Amino acid sequence: MSEKRGSFSGKLGFVMAAAGSAVGLGNIWRFPYLAAEHGGGIFLLVYLILVLTFGYALMKAEIALGRKTGLSVIGAFKKLDQRWSFLGLLAALVPVLILPYYSVIGGWVCKYFFTFVSGGMPQTAEMAMVMTNDGLKETPVFFSNFTADPIEPLGWFLLFIGLTALVVLFGVDKGVEKVSKIMMPILIVLALSIAVYSLFLPGAMDGLAYYLIPDFSQFSATTVLAAMGQMFYSMSLAMGIMITYGSYMKKDVNLESSVKQIEMFDTGIAFMAGIMVILPIFSFGNLETISPGPGLMFNALPLVFNNMGVAGHFIGALFFLLVLFAALTSSISLMETVVSIFMDKFGWGRKLTCGVVFVISLVLGVPSSLGNGVWKDFTILGMDFLTFFDFMTNSVMMPLVALLTCVFIGFIIKPESIIEEARIGQNGKVGAFGRFRQETMFRAMIKYIAPVCIVLILLFSVMDAFNLLQYVGLSV
Ligand code: TRP
C-alpha cells in the first residue's frame, strides 16, 4: 500500500491543499458568530493566543505523525502503539458527525447564491418588526422565514450533499485542486474588498471597537472553550485530517514554515470575515436585534450588499459563489475522509461506501435542517440539533481527542520523535529562538500546558452546563 501512496508535489502544493481544507465555512460562517456571541475582542484575543501556542504545536504534531508513519489516522496510532488504536477511531468519528450539519449550512449558502443570481437581493435584506426580549424591534426576516420552512432547506441540503457525493464518487482528481488554486486567491481579494467596504459603513467604528478591544469582564471558561473548539474546527485539527495530509508530505518539505503559512491563511480569512459580518450589525442595528447565532452571516451580509446598490447584486452573487466553493472543497475533503475510513475498515468498494456515507449523512442532517424551523422547540441541553452536533464535536469530542493526542505524544512516543521528524527538511537554518520555540516550548506545550488547560476547561464547562460553578464560588 505504501508504494502506491501519492504525495503532494512540493511545499506550495501541500500548503495550498491544507489551507484549502482549513478555509471553509468555519472561517466565514462560524468564526464571526462565535466572536459576536462571546464578547468580540476578548474572544479574538483568546483565539489568537490559542492559535499561536497550542494550535501551532498540535498541527505540527499531527502533520509530523502522518509523515513519520506514512499512514492516515487509524493506522498511524495503531502502528506506533497497538493499545492506542481506539484514539484513531475516536478521531475518525468526528468528521462523520460534522459532515451532515456542514452540508445543511452549505445548502443555505446555495440558496443565497441562487437568490442573488436571480435578482432577489432586495428580499434577502427585508426587515420586519419582530418581538424580541426587549420589545418590538426591526430585524431581518429572510433567513428566519427561509429556515422555518420545513421543505425548502431540505432541498438545498440535498443539492449540496449530492454535489459533494458526486465529486467524491468520481474521485478527487486534479480538477478540484486546480480550481481551488484559482478560486482561493479570488476569495482573498474579494474578502479584503468587502472588509474594507464594511469599514466605511456609518457606525462601523463601534463594531470595530467591539471586535478589536477586549472587554475582560466578558472572559469566562466558556469563552476559552468556544475559542478552542473553533481553533480545532477551523484548522481541521483533532480529527485526523492533518495526519492524513502529513502522510502525503515529502520529507524535504519544511514542516515548521508550512504550519506557519497554513495558520496565517486560515486566521487571516477568519479575521476578515469577522470585520465583514460584525461591523454591518453595528451599522444597521445592534447585537440584540440581529441575534448572534448560526444565522449571523446570512442576516448581516445582505445588508451590506444592499447598501452597495446595483453593484451589490453582482458582488453578493460572486461572494456567495466563493463561499459555496470554499464550503464545497471542505465538504468534499470531509466526505473523502469518511469514505476512506469506511473503505479501510470494512473493505467495501468506493461506490457502495459513497452510497452508505451519503445515506448516513442525509439521515443525520435532517434534524439539523429542521431544528432551525419546525423542530425549533425540540432541544437537547437547550440547543437546537445543529448547535448540539456542533457543540458535541467541537467542544467535547475534539478537546478529548486533542488531550489524548498530547498524552500519547508527550508520554508514549515522546516529543523527541516529533521534533526529529520536524527537523528533517529544515536544512539547519534555525536560530537560537527558533530552536527554543521548536523544542523546549513544544515539549512543555504538549506534555503539560495543553493537557492541563484542556482538562480545566472541560471541567469548567461541564460544571457550567450543570450550573455547579456557584458552589465553588465562581460564576461565569
Ligand atoms: N476547517 C474547515 C472549515 O473551517 C471545516 C473542517 C473541519 C474540515 N474539519 C474538516 C474540512 C476536515 C475538511 C476536512 O470550514
PDB file of C-alpha atoms in Angstrom, residues 109 113 183 316-326:
ATOM      1  CA  VAL A 109     -25.207  29.111   1.059  1.00  0.00           C
ATOM      2  CA  PHE A 113     -26.217  32.231  -4.127  1.00  0.00           C
ATOM      3  CA  MET A 183     -10.641  30.386  -6.516  1.00  0.00           C
ATOM      4  CA  GLY A 316     -23.205  39.456  -3.470  1.00  0.00           C
ATOM      5  CA  ALA A 317     -23.587  36.704  -6.055  1.00  0.00           C
ATOM      6  CA  LEU A 318     -19.838  36.442  -6.504  1.00  0.00           C
ATOM      7  CA  PHE A 319     -19.286  36.388  -2.771  1.00  0.00           C
ATOM      8  CA  PHE A 320     -21.757  33.592  -2.108  1.00  0.00           C
ATOM      9  CA  LEU A 321     -20.340  31.656  -5.038  1.00  0.00           C
ATOM     10  CA  LEU A 322     -16.926  31.780  -3.450  1.00  0.00           C
ATOM     11  CA  VAL A 323     -18.239  30.870  -0.008  1.00  0.00           C
ATOM     12  CA  LEU A 324     -20.013  27.989  -1.709  1.00  0.00           C
ATOM     13  CA  PHE A 325     -16.773  26.995  -3.279  1.00  0.00           C
ATOM     14  CA  ALA A 326     -14.836  27.157  -0.015  1.00  0.00           C
TER      15      ALA A 326
END
